[in-house]
PDB file of C-alpha atoms in Angstrom:
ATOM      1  CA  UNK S   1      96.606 -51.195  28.780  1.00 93.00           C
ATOM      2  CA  UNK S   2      93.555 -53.201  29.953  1.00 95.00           C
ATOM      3  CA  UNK S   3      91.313 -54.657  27.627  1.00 97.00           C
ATOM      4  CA  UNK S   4      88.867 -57.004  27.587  1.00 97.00           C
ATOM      5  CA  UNK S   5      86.451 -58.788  25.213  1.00 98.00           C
ATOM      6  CA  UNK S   6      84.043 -60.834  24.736  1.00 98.00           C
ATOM      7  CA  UNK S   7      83.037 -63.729  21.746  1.00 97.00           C
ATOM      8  CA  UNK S   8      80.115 -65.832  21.490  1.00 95.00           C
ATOM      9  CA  UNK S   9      77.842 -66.739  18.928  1.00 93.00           C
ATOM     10  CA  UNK S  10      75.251 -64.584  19.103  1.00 93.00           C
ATOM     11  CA  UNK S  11      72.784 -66.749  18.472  1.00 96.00           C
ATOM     12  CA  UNK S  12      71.853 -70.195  20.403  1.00 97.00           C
ATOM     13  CA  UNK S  13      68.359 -72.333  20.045  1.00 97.00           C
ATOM     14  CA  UNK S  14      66.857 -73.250  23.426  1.00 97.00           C
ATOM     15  CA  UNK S  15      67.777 -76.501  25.100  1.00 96.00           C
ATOM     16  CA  UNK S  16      71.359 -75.741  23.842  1.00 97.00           C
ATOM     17  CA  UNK S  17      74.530 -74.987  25.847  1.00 97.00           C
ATOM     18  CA  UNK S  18      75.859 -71.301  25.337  1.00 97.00           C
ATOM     19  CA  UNK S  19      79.819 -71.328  25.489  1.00 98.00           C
ATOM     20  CA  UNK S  20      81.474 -68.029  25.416  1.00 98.00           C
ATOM     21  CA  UNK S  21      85.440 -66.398  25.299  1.00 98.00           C
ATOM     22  CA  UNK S  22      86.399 -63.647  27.175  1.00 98.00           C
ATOM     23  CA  UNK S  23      90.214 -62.575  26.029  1.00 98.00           C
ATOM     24  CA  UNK S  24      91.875 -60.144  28.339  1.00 96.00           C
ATOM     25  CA  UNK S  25      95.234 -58.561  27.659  1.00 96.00           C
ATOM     26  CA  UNK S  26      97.283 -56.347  30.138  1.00 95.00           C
ATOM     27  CA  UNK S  27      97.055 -57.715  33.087  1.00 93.00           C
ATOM     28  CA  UNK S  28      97.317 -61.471  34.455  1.00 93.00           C
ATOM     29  CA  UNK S  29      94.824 -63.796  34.756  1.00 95.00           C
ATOM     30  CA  UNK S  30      97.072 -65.607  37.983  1.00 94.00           C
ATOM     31  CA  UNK S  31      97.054 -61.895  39.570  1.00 94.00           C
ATOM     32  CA  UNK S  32      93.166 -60.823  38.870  1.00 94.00           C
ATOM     33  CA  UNK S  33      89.648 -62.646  39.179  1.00 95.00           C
ATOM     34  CA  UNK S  34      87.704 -62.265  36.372  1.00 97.00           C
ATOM     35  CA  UNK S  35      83.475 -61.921  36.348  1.00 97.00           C
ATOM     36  CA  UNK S  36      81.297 -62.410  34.283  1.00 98.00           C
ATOM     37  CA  UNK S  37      77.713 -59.795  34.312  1.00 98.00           C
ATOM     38  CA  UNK S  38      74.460 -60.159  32.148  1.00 98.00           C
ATOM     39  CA  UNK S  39      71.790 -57.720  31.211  1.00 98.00           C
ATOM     40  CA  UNK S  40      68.602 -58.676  29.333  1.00 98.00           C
ATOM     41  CA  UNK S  41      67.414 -55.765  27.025  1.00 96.00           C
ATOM     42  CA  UNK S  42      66.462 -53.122  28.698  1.00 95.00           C
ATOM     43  CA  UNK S  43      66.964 -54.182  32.004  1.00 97.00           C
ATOM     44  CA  UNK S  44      69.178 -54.180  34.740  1.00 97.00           C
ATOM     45  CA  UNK S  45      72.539 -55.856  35.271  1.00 97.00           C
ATOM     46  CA  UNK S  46      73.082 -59.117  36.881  1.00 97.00           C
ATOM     47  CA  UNK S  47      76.196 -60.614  38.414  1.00 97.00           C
ATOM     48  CA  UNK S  48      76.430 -64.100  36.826  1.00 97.00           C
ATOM     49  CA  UNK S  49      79.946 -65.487  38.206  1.00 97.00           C
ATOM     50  CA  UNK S  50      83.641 -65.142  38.366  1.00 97.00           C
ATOM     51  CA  UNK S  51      86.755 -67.388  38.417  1.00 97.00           C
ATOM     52  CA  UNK S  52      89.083 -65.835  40.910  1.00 96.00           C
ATOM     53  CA  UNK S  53      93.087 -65.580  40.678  1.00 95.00           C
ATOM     54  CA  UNK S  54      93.813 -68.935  42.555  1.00 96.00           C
ATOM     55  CA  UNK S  55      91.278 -70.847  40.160  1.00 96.00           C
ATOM     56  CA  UNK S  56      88.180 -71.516  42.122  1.00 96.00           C
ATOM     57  CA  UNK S  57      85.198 -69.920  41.284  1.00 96.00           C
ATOM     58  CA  UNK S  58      81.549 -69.043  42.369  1.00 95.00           C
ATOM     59  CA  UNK S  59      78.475 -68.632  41.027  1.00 96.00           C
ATOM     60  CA  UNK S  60      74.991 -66.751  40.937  1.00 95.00           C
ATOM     61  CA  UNK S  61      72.996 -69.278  43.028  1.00 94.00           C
ATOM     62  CA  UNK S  62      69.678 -68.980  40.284  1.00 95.00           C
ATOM     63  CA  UNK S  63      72.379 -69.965  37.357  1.00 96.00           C
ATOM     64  CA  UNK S  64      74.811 -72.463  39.637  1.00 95.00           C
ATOM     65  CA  UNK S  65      73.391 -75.622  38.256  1.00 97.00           C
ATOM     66  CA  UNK S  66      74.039 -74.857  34.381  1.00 97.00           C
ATOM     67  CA  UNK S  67      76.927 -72.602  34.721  1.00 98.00           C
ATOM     68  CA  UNK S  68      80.400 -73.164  34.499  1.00 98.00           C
ATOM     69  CA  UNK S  69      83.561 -71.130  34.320  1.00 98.00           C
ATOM     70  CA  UNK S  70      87.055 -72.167  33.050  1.00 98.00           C
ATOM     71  CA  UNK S  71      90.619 -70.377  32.146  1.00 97.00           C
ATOM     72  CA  UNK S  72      93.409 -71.207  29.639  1.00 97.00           C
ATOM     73  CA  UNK S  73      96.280 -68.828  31.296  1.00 96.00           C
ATOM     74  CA  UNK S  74      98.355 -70.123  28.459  1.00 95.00           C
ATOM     75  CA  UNK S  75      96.279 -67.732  26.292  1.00 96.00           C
ATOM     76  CA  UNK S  76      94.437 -65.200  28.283  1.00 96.00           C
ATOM     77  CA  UNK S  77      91.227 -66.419  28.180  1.00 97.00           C
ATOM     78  CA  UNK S  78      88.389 -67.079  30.273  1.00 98.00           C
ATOM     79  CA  UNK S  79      85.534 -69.074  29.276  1.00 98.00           C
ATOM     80  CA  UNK S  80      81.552 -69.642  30.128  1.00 98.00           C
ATOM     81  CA  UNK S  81      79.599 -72.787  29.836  1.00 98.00           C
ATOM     82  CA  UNK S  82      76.153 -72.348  30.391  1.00 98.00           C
ATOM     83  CA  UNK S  83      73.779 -75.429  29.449  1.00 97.00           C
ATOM     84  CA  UNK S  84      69.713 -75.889  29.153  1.00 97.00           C
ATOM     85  CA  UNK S  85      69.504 -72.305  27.586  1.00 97.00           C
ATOM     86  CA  UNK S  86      65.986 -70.733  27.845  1.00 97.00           C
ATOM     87  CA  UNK S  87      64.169 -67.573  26.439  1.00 97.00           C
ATOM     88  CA  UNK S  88      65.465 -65.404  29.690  1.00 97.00           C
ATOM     89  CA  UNK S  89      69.123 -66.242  29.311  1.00 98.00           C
ATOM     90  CA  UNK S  90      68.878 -63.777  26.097  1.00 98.00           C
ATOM     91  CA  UNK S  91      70.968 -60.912  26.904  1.00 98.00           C
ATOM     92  CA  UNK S  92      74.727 -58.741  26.585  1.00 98.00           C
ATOM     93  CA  UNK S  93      77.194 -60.865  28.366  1.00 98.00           C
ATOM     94  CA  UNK S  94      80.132 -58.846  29.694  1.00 98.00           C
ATOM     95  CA  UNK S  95      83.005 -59.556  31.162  1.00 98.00           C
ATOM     96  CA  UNK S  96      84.918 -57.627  34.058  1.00 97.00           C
ATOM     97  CA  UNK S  97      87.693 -57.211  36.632  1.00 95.00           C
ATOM     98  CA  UNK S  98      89.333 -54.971  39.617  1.00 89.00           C
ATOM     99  CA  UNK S  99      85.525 -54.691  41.307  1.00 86.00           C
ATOM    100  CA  UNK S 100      83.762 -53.339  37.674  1.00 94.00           C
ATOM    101  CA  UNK S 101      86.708 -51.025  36.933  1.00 94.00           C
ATOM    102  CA  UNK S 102      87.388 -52.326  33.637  1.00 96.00           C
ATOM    103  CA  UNK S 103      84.930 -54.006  31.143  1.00 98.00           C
ATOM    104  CA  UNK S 104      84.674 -55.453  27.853  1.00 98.00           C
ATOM    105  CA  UNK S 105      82.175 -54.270  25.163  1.00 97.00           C
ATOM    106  CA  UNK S 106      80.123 -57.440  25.454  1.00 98.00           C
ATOM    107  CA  UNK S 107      78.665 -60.123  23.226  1.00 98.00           C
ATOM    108  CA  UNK S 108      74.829 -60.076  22.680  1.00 98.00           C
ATOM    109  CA  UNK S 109      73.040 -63.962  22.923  1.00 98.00           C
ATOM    110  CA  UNK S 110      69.887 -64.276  21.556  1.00 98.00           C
ATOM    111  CA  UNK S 111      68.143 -67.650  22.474  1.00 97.00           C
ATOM    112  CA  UNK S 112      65.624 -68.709  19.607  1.00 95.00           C
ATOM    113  CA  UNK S 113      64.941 -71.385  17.574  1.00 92.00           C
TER     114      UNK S 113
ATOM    115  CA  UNK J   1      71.919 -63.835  48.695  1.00 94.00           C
ATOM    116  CA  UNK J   2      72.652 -60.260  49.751  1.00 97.00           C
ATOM    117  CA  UNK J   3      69.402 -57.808  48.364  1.00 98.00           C
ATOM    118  CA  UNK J   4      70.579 -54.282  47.506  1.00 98.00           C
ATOM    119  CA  UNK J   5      67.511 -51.692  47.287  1.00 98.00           C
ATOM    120  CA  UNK J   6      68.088 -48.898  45.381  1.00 98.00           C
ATOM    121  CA  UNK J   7      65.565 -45.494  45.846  1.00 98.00           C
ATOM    122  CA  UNK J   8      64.155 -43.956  43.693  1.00 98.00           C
ATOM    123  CA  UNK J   9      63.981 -46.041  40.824  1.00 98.00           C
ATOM    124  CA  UNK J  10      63.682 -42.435  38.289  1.00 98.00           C
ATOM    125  CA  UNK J  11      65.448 -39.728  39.420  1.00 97.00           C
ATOM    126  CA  UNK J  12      64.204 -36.326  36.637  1.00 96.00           C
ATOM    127  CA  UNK J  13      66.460 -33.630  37.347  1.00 97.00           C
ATOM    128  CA  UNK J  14      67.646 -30.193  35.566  1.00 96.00           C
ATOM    129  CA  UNK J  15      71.359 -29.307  34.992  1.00 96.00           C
ATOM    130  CA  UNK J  16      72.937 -27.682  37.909  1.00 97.00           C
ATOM    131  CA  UNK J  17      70.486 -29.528  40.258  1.00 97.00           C
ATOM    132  CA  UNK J  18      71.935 -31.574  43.263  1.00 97.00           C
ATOM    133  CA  UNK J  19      70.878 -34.929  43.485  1.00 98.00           C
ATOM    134  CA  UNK J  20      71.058 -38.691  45.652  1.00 98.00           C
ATOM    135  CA  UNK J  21      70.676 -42.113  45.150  1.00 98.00           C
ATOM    136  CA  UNK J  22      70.425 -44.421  48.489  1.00 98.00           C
ATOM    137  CA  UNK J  23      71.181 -48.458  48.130  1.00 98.00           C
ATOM    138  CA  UNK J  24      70.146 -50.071  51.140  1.00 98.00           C
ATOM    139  CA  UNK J  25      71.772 -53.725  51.554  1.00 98.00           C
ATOM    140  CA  UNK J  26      69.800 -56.733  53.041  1.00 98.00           C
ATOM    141  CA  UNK J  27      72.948 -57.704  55.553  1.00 98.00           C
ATOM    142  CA  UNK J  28      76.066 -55.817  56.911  1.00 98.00           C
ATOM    143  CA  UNK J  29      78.519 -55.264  53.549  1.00 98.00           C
ATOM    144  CA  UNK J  30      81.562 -54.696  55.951  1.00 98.00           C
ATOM    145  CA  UNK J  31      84.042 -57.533  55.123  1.00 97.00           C
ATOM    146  CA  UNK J  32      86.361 -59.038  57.625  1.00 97.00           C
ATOM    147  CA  UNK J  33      88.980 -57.740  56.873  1.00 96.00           C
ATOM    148  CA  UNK J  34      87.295 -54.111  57.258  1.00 97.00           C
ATOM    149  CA  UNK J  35      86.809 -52.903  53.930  1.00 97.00           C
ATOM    150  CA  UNK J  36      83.489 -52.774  52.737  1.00 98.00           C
ATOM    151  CA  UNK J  37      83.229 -53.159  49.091  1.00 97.00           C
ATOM    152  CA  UNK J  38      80.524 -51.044  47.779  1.00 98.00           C
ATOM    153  CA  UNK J  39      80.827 -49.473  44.437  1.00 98.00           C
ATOM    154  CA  UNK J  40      78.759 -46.847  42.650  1.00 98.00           C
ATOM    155  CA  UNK J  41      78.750 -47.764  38.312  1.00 98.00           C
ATOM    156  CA  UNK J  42      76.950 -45.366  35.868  1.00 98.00           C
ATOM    157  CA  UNK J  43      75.634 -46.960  32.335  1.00 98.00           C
ATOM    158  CA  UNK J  44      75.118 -44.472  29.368  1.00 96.00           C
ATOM    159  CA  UNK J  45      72.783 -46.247  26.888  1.00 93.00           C
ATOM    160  CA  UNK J  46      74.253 -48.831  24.170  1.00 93.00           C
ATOM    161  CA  UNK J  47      77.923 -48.565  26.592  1.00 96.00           C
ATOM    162  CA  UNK J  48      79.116 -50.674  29.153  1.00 97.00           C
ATOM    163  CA  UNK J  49      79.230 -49.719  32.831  1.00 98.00           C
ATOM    164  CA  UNK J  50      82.211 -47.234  34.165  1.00 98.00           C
ATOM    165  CA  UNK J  51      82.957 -47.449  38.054  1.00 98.00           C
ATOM    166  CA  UNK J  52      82.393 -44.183  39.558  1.00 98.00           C
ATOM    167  CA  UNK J  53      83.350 -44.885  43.271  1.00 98.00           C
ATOM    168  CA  UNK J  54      84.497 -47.951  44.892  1.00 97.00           C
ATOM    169  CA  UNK J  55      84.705 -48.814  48.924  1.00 97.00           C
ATOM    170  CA  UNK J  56      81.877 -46.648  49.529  1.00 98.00           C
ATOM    171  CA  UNK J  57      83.336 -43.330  49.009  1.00 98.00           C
ATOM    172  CA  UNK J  58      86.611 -43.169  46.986  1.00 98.00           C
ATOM    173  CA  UNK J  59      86.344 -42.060  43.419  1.00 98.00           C
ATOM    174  CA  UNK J  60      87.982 -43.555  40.565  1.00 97.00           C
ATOM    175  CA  UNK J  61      90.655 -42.515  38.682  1.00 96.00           C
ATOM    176  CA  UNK J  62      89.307 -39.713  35.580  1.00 96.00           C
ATOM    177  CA  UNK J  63      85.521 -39.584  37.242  1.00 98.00           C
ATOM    178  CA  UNK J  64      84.798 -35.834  38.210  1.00 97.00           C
ATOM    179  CA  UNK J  65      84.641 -34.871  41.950  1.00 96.00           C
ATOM    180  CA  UNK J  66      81.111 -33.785  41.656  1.00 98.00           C
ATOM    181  CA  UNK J  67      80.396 -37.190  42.543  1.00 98.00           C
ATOM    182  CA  UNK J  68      80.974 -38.394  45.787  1.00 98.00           C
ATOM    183  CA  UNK J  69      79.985 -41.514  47.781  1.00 98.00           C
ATOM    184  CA  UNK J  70      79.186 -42.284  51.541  1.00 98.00           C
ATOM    185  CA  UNK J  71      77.229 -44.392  53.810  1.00 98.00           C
ATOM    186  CA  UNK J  72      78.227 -47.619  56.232  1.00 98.00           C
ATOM    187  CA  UNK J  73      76.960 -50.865  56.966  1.00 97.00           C
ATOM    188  CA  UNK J  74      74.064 -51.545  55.343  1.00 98.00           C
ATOM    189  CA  UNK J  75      73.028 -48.052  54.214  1.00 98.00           C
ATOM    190  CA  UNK J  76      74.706 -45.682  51.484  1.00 98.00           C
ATOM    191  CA  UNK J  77      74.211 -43.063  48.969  1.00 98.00           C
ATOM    192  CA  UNK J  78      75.294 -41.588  46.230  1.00 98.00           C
ATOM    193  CA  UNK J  79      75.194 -37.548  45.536  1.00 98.00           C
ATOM    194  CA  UNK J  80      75.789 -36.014  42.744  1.00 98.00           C
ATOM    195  CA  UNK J  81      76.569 -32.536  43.430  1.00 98.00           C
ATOM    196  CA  UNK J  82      75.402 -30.038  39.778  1.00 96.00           C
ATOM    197  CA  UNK J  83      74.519 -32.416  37.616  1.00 97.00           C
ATOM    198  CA  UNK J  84      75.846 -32.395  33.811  1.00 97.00           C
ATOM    199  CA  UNK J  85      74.253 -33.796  30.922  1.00 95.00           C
ATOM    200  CA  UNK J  86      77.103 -36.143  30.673  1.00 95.00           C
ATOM    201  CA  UNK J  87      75.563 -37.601  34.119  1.00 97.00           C
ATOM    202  CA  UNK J  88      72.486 -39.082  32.610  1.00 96.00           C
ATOM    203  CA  UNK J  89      72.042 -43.205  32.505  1.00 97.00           C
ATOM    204  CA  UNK J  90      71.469 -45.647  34.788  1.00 98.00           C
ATOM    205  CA  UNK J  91      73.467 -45.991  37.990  1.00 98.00           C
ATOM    206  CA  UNK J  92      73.675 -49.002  40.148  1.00 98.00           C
ATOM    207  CA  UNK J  93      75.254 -49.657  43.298  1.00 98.00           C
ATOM    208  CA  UNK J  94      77.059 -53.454  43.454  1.00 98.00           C
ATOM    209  CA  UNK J  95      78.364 -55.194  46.494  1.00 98.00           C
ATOM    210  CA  UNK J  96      81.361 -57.337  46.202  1.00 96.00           C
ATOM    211  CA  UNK J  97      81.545 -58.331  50.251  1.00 97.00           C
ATOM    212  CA  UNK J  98      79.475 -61.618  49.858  1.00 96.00           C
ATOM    213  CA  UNK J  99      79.701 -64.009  46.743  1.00 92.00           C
ATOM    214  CA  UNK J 100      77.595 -64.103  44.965  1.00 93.00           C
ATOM    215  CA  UNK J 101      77.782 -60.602  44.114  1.00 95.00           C
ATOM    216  CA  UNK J 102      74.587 -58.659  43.510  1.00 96.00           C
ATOM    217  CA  UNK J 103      73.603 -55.101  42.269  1.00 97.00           C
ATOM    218  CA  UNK J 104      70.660 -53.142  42.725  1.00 98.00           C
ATOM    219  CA  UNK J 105      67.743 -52.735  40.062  1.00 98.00           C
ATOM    220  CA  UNK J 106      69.504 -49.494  39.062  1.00 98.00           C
ATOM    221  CA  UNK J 107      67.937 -45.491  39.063  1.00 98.00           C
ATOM    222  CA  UNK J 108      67.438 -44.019  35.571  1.00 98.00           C
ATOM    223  CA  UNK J 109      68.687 -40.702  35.789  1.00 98.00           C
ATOM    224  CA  UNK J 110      66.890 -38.252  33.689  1.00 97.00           C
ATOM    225  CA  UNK J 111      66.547 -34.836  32.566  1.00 89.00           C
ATOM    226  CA  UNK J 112      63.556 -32.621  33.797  1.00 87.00           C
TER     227      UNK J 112
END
């Protein structure tokens, strides 16, 4: 069956670059974008970018300059590079496919020093 | 960016009771290729979200037909018809027509 999830670090100081593993299994990452949505405690949920079948990818135009997504097929994983981490990028990180149908559990970040 | 507007933002409602949610989209969110990709997701507190209905009005797999989903264009809604306790959490509406994606600020969903 589908499943998804997410791994991070948790916790990342400011300034620093947040990288983060999403690895999917029942389904192929050639055959199905994958997205990435954030939502700071207690409040709503915010699209943050996907990497699409073919390989391209697109971004949340507030995030675009520090955000980067990436895939290793090989191993079923998709990845997110985010750099120049403030206070407000401290929230659960999911990650998604099939238009929200199926998420992971998601990975809270928590940027401190 | 596409802006979806979701009314009301608290929605207080007592079991049984009928209820709707309207997202209102900035631009059109029918897609060339005449689909228009509006979903419907409900979040229960400390879960993830679960997709309710997708393309405006069909309702995914294992969700009860109580819900139901309509609307066109820029304007849809949401009804839940009886709600169950089960029903209470946040629901957003997301549009997938237009990268970048965007939701709506979400409508908390509580009991009376």
């Amino acid at each position: 069956q589908v499943q998804l999830k997410e791994s991070g670090p948790g916790l990342v100081q400011p300034s620093q670059t947040l990288s983060l593993t999403c690895t999917v299994s029942g389904f192929s990452l050639t055959s199905n974008s994958v997205h990435w949505v954030r939502q700071p405690p207690g409040k709503g949920l915010e699209w943050v970018g996907a990497i699409w079948s073919g390989g391209s990818t697109d971004y949340n135009s507030a995030l675009k300059s520090r955000l980067s997504i990436s895939r290793d097929t090989s191993k079923s994983q998709v990845f997110l590079k985010m750099n120049s981490l403030q206070t407000e990028d401290t929230a659960i990180y999911f990650c998604t496919i099939r238009l929200f149908a199926y998420w992971g559990q998601g990975t809270l970040v928590t940027v401190s020093s | 960016d596409v802006v979806l507007t979701q009314t009301p933002p608290t929605l207080s409602a007592t079991i049984g009771q009928s209820v709707s949610i309207s997202c209102r989209s900035s631009q059109s969110l029918l897609h060339s290729n005449g689909n228009t990709y509006l979903n419907w997701l409900l979040q229960r507190p400390g879960q993830p979200p679960q997709l309710l209905i997708y393309l405006v009005s069909r309702l995914e797999s294992g969700v009860p037909n109580r819900f139901s989903g309509s609307g066109s264009g820029t304007d849809f809604t949401l009804k839940i018809s009886g709600v169950e306790a089960e029903d209470l959490g946040v629901y957003y509406c997301v549009q997938s027509t237009h990268a970048p994606y965007t939701f709506g600020a979400g409508t908390k969903l509580e009991l009376k």
